[in-house]
mmCIF file of C-alpha atoms and ligand atoms in Angstrom:
data_model
loop_
_atom_site.group_PDB
_atom_site.id
_atom_site.type_symbol
_atom_site.label_atom_id
_atom_site.label_comp_id
_atom_site.label_asym_id
_atom_site.label_seq_id
_atom_site.Cartn_x
_atom_site.Cartn_y
_atom_site.Cartn_z
ATOM 1 C CA MET A 1 1.053 14.282 -18.713
ATOM 2 C CA ILE A 2 2.456 11.315 -20.733
ATOM 3 C CA ILE A 3 4.244 10.730 -23.643
ATOM 4 C CA VAL A 4 3.727 7.434 -25.635
ATOM 5 C CA MET A 5 6.577 6.202 -27.317
ATOM 6 C CA GLN A 6 6.261 4.972 -30.990
ATOM 7 C CA GLN A 7 6.521 0.701 -30.903
ATOM 8 C CA GLN A 8 9.865 1.139 -32.655
ATOM 9 C CA ALA A 9 11.416 3.717 -30.664
ATOM 10 C CA LYS A 10 15.324 3.485 -29.881
ATOM 11 C CA PRO A 11 16.307 3.705 -26.347
ATOM 12 C CA ALA A 12 18.411 6.612 -27.339
ATOM 13 C CA GLN A 13 15.132 8.601 -28.325
ATOM 14 C CA VAL A 14 13.623 7.536 -24.635
ATOM 15 C CA GLU A 15 16.489 8.831 -22.893
ATOM 16 C CA ASN A 16 16.399 11.783 -25.059
ATOM 17 C CA VAL A 17 12.568 12.710 -23.971
ATOM 18 C CA VAL A 18 13.670 11.713 -20.348
ATOM 19 C CA ARG A 19 16.312 13.978 -20.477
ATOM 20 C CA ARG A 20 14.360 16.876 -21.696
ATOM 21 C CA ILE A 21 11.570 16.308 -19.064
ATOM 22 C CA GLU A 22 14.192 16.420 -16.649
ATOM 23 C CA ASP A 23 15.802 19.231 -17.725
ATOM 24 C CA LEU A 24 12.725 21.161 -17.054
ATOM 25 C CA GLY A 25 12.447 20.280 -13.379
ATOM 26 C CA TYR A 26 10.098 17.239 -13.500
ATOM 27 C CA LYS A 27 10.419 13.791 -12.534
ATOM 28 C CA VAL A 28 10.194 10.608 -14.703
ATOM 29 C CA HIS A 29 8.172 7.886 -14.732
ATOM 30 C CA LEU A 30 9.044 5.560 -16.957
ATOM 31 C CA SER A 31 6.797 2.103 -18.061
ATOM 32 C CA ARG A 32 7.850 -0.600 -20.796
ATOM 33 C CA GLY A 33 5.083 -2.209 -22.077
ATOM 34 C CA GLU A 34 5.401 -5.268 -24.156
ATOM 35 C CA ALA A 35 4.184 -3.180 -26.885
ATOM 36 C CA ARG A 36 5.213 0.496 -26.081
ATOM 37 C CA THR A 37 7.075 2.694 -23.881
ATOM 38 C CA ILE A 38 5.172 5.222 -21.461
ATOM 39 C CA ILE A 39 6.777 8.188 -19.755
ATOM 40 C CA GLY A 40 4.764 9.432 -17.189
ATOM 41 C CA ILE A 41 5.566 13.635 -15.858
ATOM 42 C CA ILE A 42 5.660 13.955 -12.625
ATOM 43 C CA GLY A 43 5.340 17.791 -10.946
ATOM 44 C CA ALA A 44 2.982 19.526 -9.362
ATOM 45 C CA ASP A 45 2.317 22.059 -12.352
ATOM 46 C CA GLU A 46 3.137 19.601 -15.208
ATOM 47 C CA HIS A 47 -0.139 21.091 -16.929
ATOM 48 C CA LEU A 48 2.021 24.502 -17.645
ATOM 49 C CA ILE A 49 4.033 21.921 -20.351
ATOM 50 C CA HIS A 50 3.164 22.378 -23.549
ATOM 51 C CA GLU A 51 2.531 19.239 -25.487
ATOM 52 C CA SER A 52 4.392 20.561 -28.714
ATOM 53 C CA SER A 53 7.535 20.347 -27.149
ATOM 54 C CA PHE A 54 7.173 16.926 -26.998
ATOM 55 C CA GLU A 55 5.355 15.887 -29.986
ATOM 56 C CA ALA A 56 7.768 16.658 -32.234
ATOM 57 C CA MET A 57 10.678 14.981 -30.841
ATOM 58 C CA ASP A 58 12.032 11.709 -32.315
ATOM 59 C CA GLY A 59 10.474 8.590 -31.547
ATOM 60 C CA VAL A 60 7.377 10.167 -29.538
ATOM 61 C CA GLU A 61 4.042 8.845 -30.980
ATOM 62 C CA LYS A 62 1.819 11.044 -28.863
ATOM 63 C CA THR A 63 0.999 12.942 -26.077
ATOM 64 C CA MET A 64 -1.602 12.806 -23.455
ATOM 65 C CA ARG A 65 -3.325 14.412 -20.712
ATOM 66 C CA VAL A 66 -4.486 12.139 -17.953
ATOM 67 C CA MET A 67 -8.016 13.556 -17.504
ATOM 68 C CA GLN A 68 -8.498 11.968 -13.912
ATOM 69 C CA PRO A 69 -7.642 14.483 -11.101
ATOM 70 C CA TYR A 70 -5.379 12.071 -9.757
ATOM 71 C CA LYS A 71 -2.282 11.708 -12.078
ATOM 72 C CA VAL A 72 0.388 9.763 -11.591
ATOM 73 C CA ALA A 73 -2.013 7.149 -9.619
ATOM 74 C CA SER A 74 -4.133 6.570 -12.911
ATOM 75 C CA ARG A 75 -4.398 3.627 -14.644
ATOM 76 C CA ASP A 76 -3.406 5.771 -17.888
ATOM 77 C CA PHE A 77 -0.099 7.093 -16.536
ATOM 78 C CA SER A 78 1.501 3.345 -16.490
ATOM 79 C CA GLU A 79 1.399 1.006 -19.077
ATOM 80 C CA VAL A 80 1.941 -1.731 -16.734
ATOM 81 C CA ARG A 81 0.903 -2.588 -13.078
ATOM 82 C CA THR A 82 2.982 -1.513 -10.342
ATOM 83 C CA VAL A 83 4.407 -3.746 -8.851
ATOM 84 C CA ILE A 84 6.246 -3.065 -5.161
ATOM 85 C CA ASP A 85 9.508 -5.094 -4.278
ATOM 86 C CA VAL A 86 9.710 -5.869 -0.532
ATOM 87 C CA ASN A 87 13.518 -7.233 0.475
ATOM 88 C CA GLY A 88 12.296 -9.888 -2.506
ATOM 89 C CA VAL A 89 8.827 -10.288 -1.714
ATOM 90 C CA PRO A 90 6.619 -8.502 -4.734
ATOM 91 C CA ILE A 91 3.471 -6.600 -3.830
ATOM 92 C CA GLY A 92 1.071 -6.580 -6.974
ATOM 93 C CA GLY A 93 2.459 -9.637 -8.869
ATOM 94 C CA GLN A 94 1.004 -12.609 -9.557
ATOM 95 C CA ARG A 95 1.297 -14.328 -6.103
ATOM 96 C CA ILE A 96 -1.002 -13.039 -3.449
ATOM 97 C CA VAL A 97 0.954 -11.315 -0.230
ATOM 98 C CA VAL A 98 -0.387 -12.154 3.337
ATOM 99 C CA MET A 99 0.688 -9.553 5.911
ATOM 100 C CA ALA A 100 0.381 -11.009 9.120
ATOM 101 C CA GLY A 101 0.915 -10.236 13.268
ATOM 102 C CA PRO A 102 -0.746 -8.833 15.720
ATOM 103 C CA CYS A 103 -2.271 -4.975 16.153
ATOM 104 C CA SER A 104 0.288 -3.837 18.535
ATOM 105 C CA ILE A 105 3.440 -5.689 19.491
ATOM 106 C CA GLU A 106 3.084 -6.286 23.077
ATOM 107 C CA GLY A 107 6.760 -7.563 23.932
ATOM 108 C CA ARG A 108 9.631 -9.539 22.085
ATOM 109 C CA GLU A 109 8.218 -13.010 22.813
ATOM 110 C CA MET A 110 4.707 -12.679 21.416
ATOM 111 C CA ILE A 111 6.189 -10.725 18.432
ATOM 112 C CA ILE A 112 8.837 -13.352 17.590
ATOM 113 C CA GLU A 113 6.574 -16.408 18.840
ATOM 114 C CA THR A 114 3.594 -14.543 16.065
ATOM 115 C CA ALA A 115 6.281 -14.228 13.797
ATOM 116 C CA HIS A 116 7.085 -17.854 13.280
ATOM 117 C CA ALA A 117 3.790 -19.109 13.309
ATOM 118 C CA VAL A 118 2.535 -16.793 10.531
ATOM 119 C CA LYS A 119 5.621 -17.955 8.660
ATOM 120 C CA GLU A 120 4.691 -21.519 9.204
ATOM 121 C CA ALA A 121 1.642 -21.038 7.938
ATOM 122 C CA GLY A 122 2.882 -19.507 4.557
ATOM 123 C CA ALA A 123 2.378 -15.343 5.424
ATOM 124 C CA THR A 124 5.364 -13.359 3.615
ATOM 125 C CA ILE A 125 5.287 -10.009 5.528
ATOM 126 C CA LEU A 126 4.728 -9.445 9.637
ATOM 127 C CA ARG A 127 3.112 -6.749 10.742
ATOM 128 C CA GLY A 128 2.918 -5.292 14.303
ATOM 129 C CA GLY A 129 2.016 -1.593 15.562
ATOM 130 C CA ALA A 130 4.570 0.212 17.656
ATOM 131 C CA PHE A 131 3.141 3.635 17.263
ATOM 132 C CA LYS A 132 -0.658 3.470 17.753
ATOM 133 C CA PRO A 133 -3.582 5.446 16.516
ATOM 134 C CA ARG A 134 -5.806 4.678 19.290
ATOM 135 C CA SER A 135 -9.481 6.350 19.365
ATOM 136 C CA SER A 136 -8.793 7.088 23.082
ATOM 137 C CA PRO A 137 -5.776 8.808 24.461
ATOM 138 C CA TYR A 138 -6.028 6.550 27.741
ATOM 139 C CA SER A 139 -5.653 3.464 25.824
ATOM 140 C CA PHE A 140 -2.422 1.681 25.185
ATOM 141 C CA GLN A 141 -0.377 3.801 22.676
ATOM 142 C CA GLY A 142 2.541 0.946 21.569
ATOM 143 C CA LEU A 143 5.718 0.132 22.626
ATOM 144 C CA GLY A 144 7.236 3.181 20.296
ATOM 145 C CA GLU A 145 10.603 2.295 19.470
ATOM 146 C CA GLU A 146 11.182 -0.540 22.015
ATOM 147 C CA GLY A 147 8.150 -2.711 19.561
ATOM 148 C CA LEU A 148 10.518 -1.520 16.562
ATOM 149 C CA ARG A 149 13.362 -3.164 17.893
ATOM 150 C CA TYR A 150 11.534 -6.478 19.185
ATOM 151 C CA LEU A 151 9.737 -6.430 15.363
ATOM 152 C CA ALA A 152 13.074 -6.100 13.764
ATOM 153 C CA GLU A 153 14.431 -8.823 15.608
ATOM 154 C CA ALA A 154 11.227 -11.003 14.540
ATOM 155 C CA ARG A 155 12.532 -10.301 10.839
ATOM 156 C CA GLU A 156 15.695 -11.226 11.666
ATOM 157 C CA GLU A 157 14.834 -14.698 13.121
ATOM 158 C CA THR A 158 12.291 -15.440 10.296
ATOM 159 C CA GLY A 159 13.582 -13.375 7.448
ATOM 160 C CA LEU A 160 9.825 -12.186 7.127
ATOM 161 C CA PRO A 161 10.298 -8.111 5.827
ATOM 162 C CA VAL A 162 7.943 -5.867 8.188
ATOM 163 C CA ILE A 163 5.491 -3.324 8.071
ATOM 164 C CA THR A 164 4.292 -0.834 11.144
ATOM 165 C CA GLU A 165 2.534 2.290 11.261
ATOM 166 C CA VAL A 166 3.855 5.887 11.489
ATOM 167 C CA MET A 167 1.627 8.570 12.713
ATOM 168 C CA THR A 168 3.540 11.957 12.315
ATOM 169 C CA PRO A 169 6.316 13.417 9.740
ATOM 170 C CA GLU A 170 8.980 13.104 12.660
ATOM 171 C CA ASP A 171 8.393 9.580 13.241
ATOM 172 C CA ILE A 172 9.478 8.778 9.672
ATOM 173 C CA GLN A 173 13.122 8.736 10.133
ATOM 174 C CA ILE A 174 12.791 6.156 13.091
ATOM 175 C CA VAL A 175 10.085 4.137 12.013
ATOM 176 C CA GLY A 176 11.959 3.920 8.525
ATOM 177 C CA ASP A 177 15.187 2.849 10.403
ATOM 178 C CA TYR A 178 13.345 -0.493 11.580
ATOM 179 C CA ALA A 179 10.627 -1.305 9.083
ATOM 180 C CA ASP A 180 10.621 -2.133 5.377
ATOM 181 C CA ILE A 181 6.912 -0.965 4.526
ATOM 182 C CA LEU A 182 5.523 2.299 6.418
ATOM 183 C CA GLN A 183 1.630 2.109 7.117
ATOM 184 C CA VAL A 184 -0.408 5.087 7.365
ATOM 185 C CA GLY A 185 -3.254 4.290 8.903
ATOM 186 C CA ALA A 186 -7.012 5.263 8.712
ATOM 187 C CA ARG A 187 -6.885 7.944 11.011
ATOM 188 C CA ASN A 188 -4.226 9.823 8.642
ATOM 189 C CA THR A 189 -5.036 9.006 5.120
ATOM 190 C CA GLN A 190 -5.629 12.947 4.968
ATOM 191 C CA ASN A 191 -2.683 13.760 6.924
ATOM 192 C CA TYR A 192 -1.124 15.676 3.906
ATOM 193 C CA SER A 193 2.121 17.001 5.605
ATOM 194 C CA LEU A 194 2.833 13.206 6.575
ATOM 195 C CA LEU A 195 1.829 12.013 3.033
ATOM 196 C CA ARG A 196 4.082 14.663 1.707
ATOM 197 C CA ALA A 197 6.748 13.568 3.588
ATOM 198 C CA LEU A 198 6.295 9.681 2.740
ATOM 199 C CA GLY A 199 6.692 10.727 -0.720
ATOM 200 C CA ASN A 200 10.246 12.142 -0.072
ATOM 201 C CA GLN A 201 11.739 9.394 1.375
ATOM 202 C CA PRO A 202 12.580 5.768 -0.356
ATOM 203 C CA LYS A 203 10.076 3.039 2.106
ATOM 204 C CA PRO A 204 7.202 1.815 0.233
ATOM 205 C CA VAL A 205 4.043 3.509 1.664
ATOM 206 C CA PHE A 206 0.946 0.965 2.652
ATOM 207 C CA LEU A 207 -1.864 3.397 2.461
ATOM 208 C CA LYS A 208 -5.205 2.568 4.007
ATOM 209 C CA ARG A 209 -8.528 4.259 3.123
ATOM 210 C CA GLY A 210 -9.832 6.933 5.466
ATOM 211 C CA MET A 211 -12.620 5.072 7.327
ATOM 212 C CA SER A 212 -14.770 8.147 6.068
ATOM 213 C CA SER A 213 -12.892 8.772 2.721
ATOM 214 C CA THR A 214 -14.167 8.403 -0.723
ATOM 215 C CA ILE A 215 -12.529 6.285 -3.404
ATOM 216 C CA GLU A 216 -11.379 9.709 -4.913
ATOM 217 C CA GLU A 217 -9.784 10.984 -1.887
ATOM 218 C CA LEU A 218 -8.048 8.164 -1.088
ATOM 219 C CA LEU A 219 -6.531 8.435 -4.851
ATOM 220 C CA MET A 220 -5.827 11.896 -4.394
ATOM 221 C CA SER A 221 -4.238 11.095 -0.605
ATOM 222 C CA SER A 222 -1.951 9.009 -2.583
ATOM 223 C CA GLU A 223 -1.080 11.448 -5.181
ATOM 224 C CA TYR A 224 0.808 13.228 -2.402
ATOM 225 C CA ILE A 225 2.916 10.859 -2.207
ATOM 226 C CA LEU A 226 3.643 9.816 -5.716
ATOM 227 C CA SER A 227 3.887 13.208 -6.710
ATOM 228 C CA GLY A 228 7.053 13.695 -4.751
ATOM 229 C CA GLY A 229 8.609 10.861 -6.558
ATOM 230 C CA ASN A 230 7.831 7.489 -4.164
ATOM 231 C CA MET A 231 5.994 5.132 -6.376
ATOM 232 C CA ASN A 232 6.128 2.507 -4.148
ATOM 233 C CA VAL A 233 2.113 3.114 -2.841
ATOM 234 C CA MET A 234 -0.144 0.360 -2.379
ATOM 235 C CA LEU A 235 -3.408 1.292 -1.337
ATOM 236 C CA CYS A 236 -5.680 -0.609 1.243
ATOM 237 C CA GLU A 237 -9.599 -1.244 1.717
ATOM 238 C CA ARG A 238 -10.205 -1.098 5.538
ATOM 239 C CA GLY A 239 -13.534 -0.478 5.803
ATOM 240 C CA ILE A 240 -15.640 2.655 6.076
ATOM 241 C CA ARG A 241 -18.381 4.148 7.900
ATOM 242 C CA THR A 242 -22.011 3.546 7.327
ATOM 243 C CA PHE A 243 -24.953 3.184 9.136
ATOM 244 C CA GLU A 244 -24.488 -0.460 10.185
ATOM 245 C CA THR A 245 -23.233 -0.991 13.567
ATOM 246 C CA ALA A 246 -23.537 -4.966 13.791
ATOM 247 C CA THR A 247 -19.964 -4.727 12.607
ATOM 248 C CA ARG A 248 -17.240 -2.436 13.472
ATOM 249 C CA PHE A 249 -17.113 -0.815 10.243
ATOM 250 C CA THR A 250 -18.709 -1.909 6.575
ATOM 251 C CA PHE A 251 -15.873 -3.256 4.133
ATOM 252 C CA ASP A 252 -16.636 -2.016 0.538
ATOM 253 C CA ILE A 253 -15.832 -4.728 -1.431
ATOM 254 C CA ASN A 254 -16.596 -2.759 -4.324
ATOM 255 C CA ALA A 255 -13.885 -0.661 -3.697
ATOM 256 C CA ILE A 256 -11.574 -3.366 -4.876
ATOM 257 C CA PRO A 257 -12.350 -4.298 -8.470
ATOM 258 C CA LEU A 258 -12.717 -0.595 -8.858
ATOM 259 C CA LEU A 259 -9.380 0.536 -7.707
ATOM 260 C CA LYS A 260 -8.091 -2.142 -9.894
ATOM 261 C CA GLU A 261 -9.978 -0.595 -12.590
ATOM 262 C CA LEU A 262 -8.677 2.924 -11.853
ATOM 263 C CA THR A 263 -5.214 2.561 -10.750
ATOM 264 C CA HIS A 264 -2.095 0.569 -11.712
ATOM 265 C CA LEU A 265 -0.884 0.662 -7.757
ATOM 266 C CA PRO A 266 -1.293 -2.715 -5.424
ATOM 267 C CA VAL A 267 -4.384 -3.184 -3.654
ATOM 268 C CA VAL A 268 -4.878 -4.836 -0.191
ATOM 269 C CA ALA A 269 -7.727 -6.024 1.770
ATOM 270 C CA ASP A 270 -7.853 -5.524 5.432
ATOM 271 C CA PRO A 271 -11.128 -7.825 6.415
ATOM 272 C CA ALA A 272 -9.985 -7.165 10.215
ATOM 273 C CA HIS A 273 -10.341 -3.345 10.759
ATOM 274 C CA GLY A 274 -13.169 -4.093 8.151
ATOM 275 C CA THR A 275 -15.441 -6.200 9.945
ATOM 276 C CA GLY A 276 -14.237 -6.271 13.860
ATOM 277 C CA LYS A 277 -15.271 -9.524 14.097
ATOM 278 C CA HIS A 278 -12.993 -12.567 13.805
ATOM 279 C CA SER A 279 -15.428 -14.898 12.496
ATOM 280 C CA LEU A 280 -15.988 -12.966 9.360
ATOM 281 C CA VAL A 281 -12.232 -12.659 8.864
ATOM 282 C CA THR A 282 -11.947 -15.319 6.488
ATOM 283 C CA PRO A 283 -14.896 -14.999 4.314
ATOM 284 C CA VAL A 284 -14.390 -11.386 4.114
ATOM 285 C CA ALA A 285 -10.915 -12.276 2.894
ATOM 286 C CA MET A 286 -12.036 -14.723 0.488
ATOM 287 C CA GLY A 287 -13.985 -12.251 -1.123
ATOM 288 C CA ALA A 288 -11.696 -9.897 -1.209
ATOM 289 C CA VAL A 289 -9.016 -12.230 -2.851
ATOM 290 C CA ALA A 290 -11.674 -13.587 -5.401
ATOM 291 C CA ALA A 291 -12.602 -9.983 -6.047
ATOM 292 C CA GLY A 292 -8.710 -9.014 -7.627
ATOM 293 C CA ALA A 293 -6.927 -8.004 -3.967
ATOM 294 C CA ASP A 294 -3.167 -8.557 -4.343
ATOM 295 C CA ALA A 295 -2.624 -8.732 -0.681
ATOM 296 C CA ILE A 296 -4.512 -9.054 2.273
ATOM 297 C CA MET A 297 -3.317 -8.199 5.990
ATOM 298 C CA VAL A 298 -4.916 -9.969 8.803
ATOM 299 C CA GLU A 299 -4.047 -9.595 12.486
ATOM 300 C CA VAL A 300 -3.207 -12.663 14.216
ATOM 301 C CA HIS A 301 -2.327 -13.429 18.525
ATOM 302 C CA PRO A 302 -1.337 -16.002 20.372
ATOM 303 C CA ASP A 303 -3.784 -15.020 22.396
ATOM 304 C CA PRO A 304 -7.014 -12.528 21.503
ATOM 305 C CA ALA A 305 -8.668 -12.502 24.476
ATOM 306 C CA ALA A 306 -5.710 -11.140 26.257
ATOM 307 C CA ALA A 307 -4.812 -8.252 23.532
ATOM 308 C CA TRP A 308 -4.021 -5.172 24.022
ATOM 309 C CA SER A 309 -5.999 -3.839 21.152
ATOM 310 C CA ASP A 310 -7.977 -5.443 18.634
ATOM 311 C CA GLY A 311 -8.490 -8.750 20.456
ATOM 312 C CA PRO A 312 -12.002 -9.282 19.214
ATOM 313 C CA GLN A 313 -11.004 -9.142 15.254
ATOM 314 C CA SER A 314 -7.917 -10.981 15.970
ATOM 315 C CA LEU A 315 -7.166 -14.602 14.717
ATOM 316 C CA THR A 316 -5.509 -17.282 16.870
ATOM 317 C CA LEU A 317 -2.570 -18.762 15.629
ATOM 318 C CA ASP A 318 -4.670 -22.030 14.524
ATOM 319 C CA ARG A 319 -7.206 -19.935 12.930
ATOM 320 C CA PHE A 320 -4.960 -18.071 10.998
ATOM 321 C CA ALA A 321 -3.141 -21.514 9.534
ATOM 322 C CA ALA A 322 -6.860 -22.231 8.398
ATOM 323 C CA LEU A 323 -7.404 -19.202 6.950
ATOM 324 C CA MET A 324 -4.292 -19.628 4.779
ATOM 325 C CA LYS A 325 -5.675 -22.983 3.872
ATOM 326 C CA THR A 326 -9.267 -21.673 3.119
ATOM 327 C CA LEU A 327 -7.665 -18.979 0.544
ATOM 328 C CA ALA A 328 -5.411 -21.136 -1.389
ATOM 329 C CA PRO A 329 -8.009 -22.777 -3.459
ATOM 330 C CA VAL A 330 -9.639 -19.239 -3.868
ATOM 331 C CA ALA A 331 -6.571 -17.395 -5.177
ATOM 332 C CA GLU A 332 -6.128 -20.521 -7.739
ATOM 333 C CA SER A 333 -9.530 -19.735 -8.772
ATOM 334 C CA VAL A 334 -8.594 -16.224 -10.251
ATOM 335 C CA GLY A 335 -5.539 -17.271 -11.713
ATOM 336 C CA ARG A 336 -3.091 -16.215 -8.492
ATOM 337 C CA THR A 337 -1.018 -18.348 -5.886
ATOM 338 C CA LEU A 338 -1.108 -17.637 -2.296
HETATM 339 C C1 PEP B 401 -3.953 -1.140 12.534
HETATM 340 O O1 PEP B 401 -3.886 -1.423 11.214
HETATM 341 O O2 PEP B 401 -3.848 -1.692 13.349
HETATM 342 C C2 PEP B 401 -4.929 0.013 12.426
HETATM 343 C C3 PEP B 401 -4.618 0.821 13.442
HETATM 344 O O3 PEP B 401 -5.553 0.008 11.243
HETATM 345 P P1 PEP B 401 -6.857 1.453 10.781
HETATM 346 O O4 PEP B 401 -5.659 2.257 10.899
HETATM 347 O O5 PEP B 401 -7.473 0.788 9.626
HETATM 348 O O6 PEP B 401 -7.590 1.681 11.735
HETATM 349 MN MN1 MN B 402 -5.752 -3.312 14.718
#
């Protein structure tokens, strides 16, 4: 349920409503728009609350039930779009954020070299996998904590915040000790115990769409995190399974503007996994930015041919720099900057 405050509601009246919600055992999300303040109630059984208990309060204009099955993620829940601050980098604001780096951290030198190069080209967040969810148990599984240490070193050297994947609830502590954003991969989009655990910790969460998840399933997955009280969730389209085999996955461009309509959360596009082919990364990234994506995630490797994972879809350092140059005017054409 949301409570819409009157335009002229006083701060003390907003505070009274917030206190009443908290006294009932629920969490609160405050969104102050230009015209009015909306107070969102977060809790698994919030539907049991009676509207009348708030409608009589001073400063309250009305209460509203969110009709979508996803409540906190819904556009109705928040008067303003969510902007996530990651060590001073806002995600969901006017500037399009580019997250770049290798699929897997393969060693200290390669992640540091890549970090410097992507920063130089204009990336604002460094990515790199240490715990890898590989389709085969015989494939490289990531360097684990050693990889996280190299990633943190690359952050110290470049100042770029870092994102990396977490696969199990047990790993949240250790990954959270090193990373600035915790990534949930496509194979874990519906791992509800992982999602719940991520709702109870403070780091921002980057939630990928499962390769066979509908948009509604993705939003319901985000709700597991949001309903725990962690509002810093971004959603990522990374390609879905279709009958098409010419590309690794089918990047669902529809998802970008549709998610922007349905939710206040930032929307990210991953054209590397979405296509599986480096030559398609730039055109699909351009499409995603034009369609309204708030951020792009791309895989970049100093030597893609020798990459331990996802080489075919990885950009060389030079190709990444070229991508940034190509994307800038596209961002400008939709009123954004890169
Ligand atoms: C990745 O980002 O390297 C990754 C494993 O992505 P996905 O979960 O989308 O397959
Ligand atoms: Mn990858």
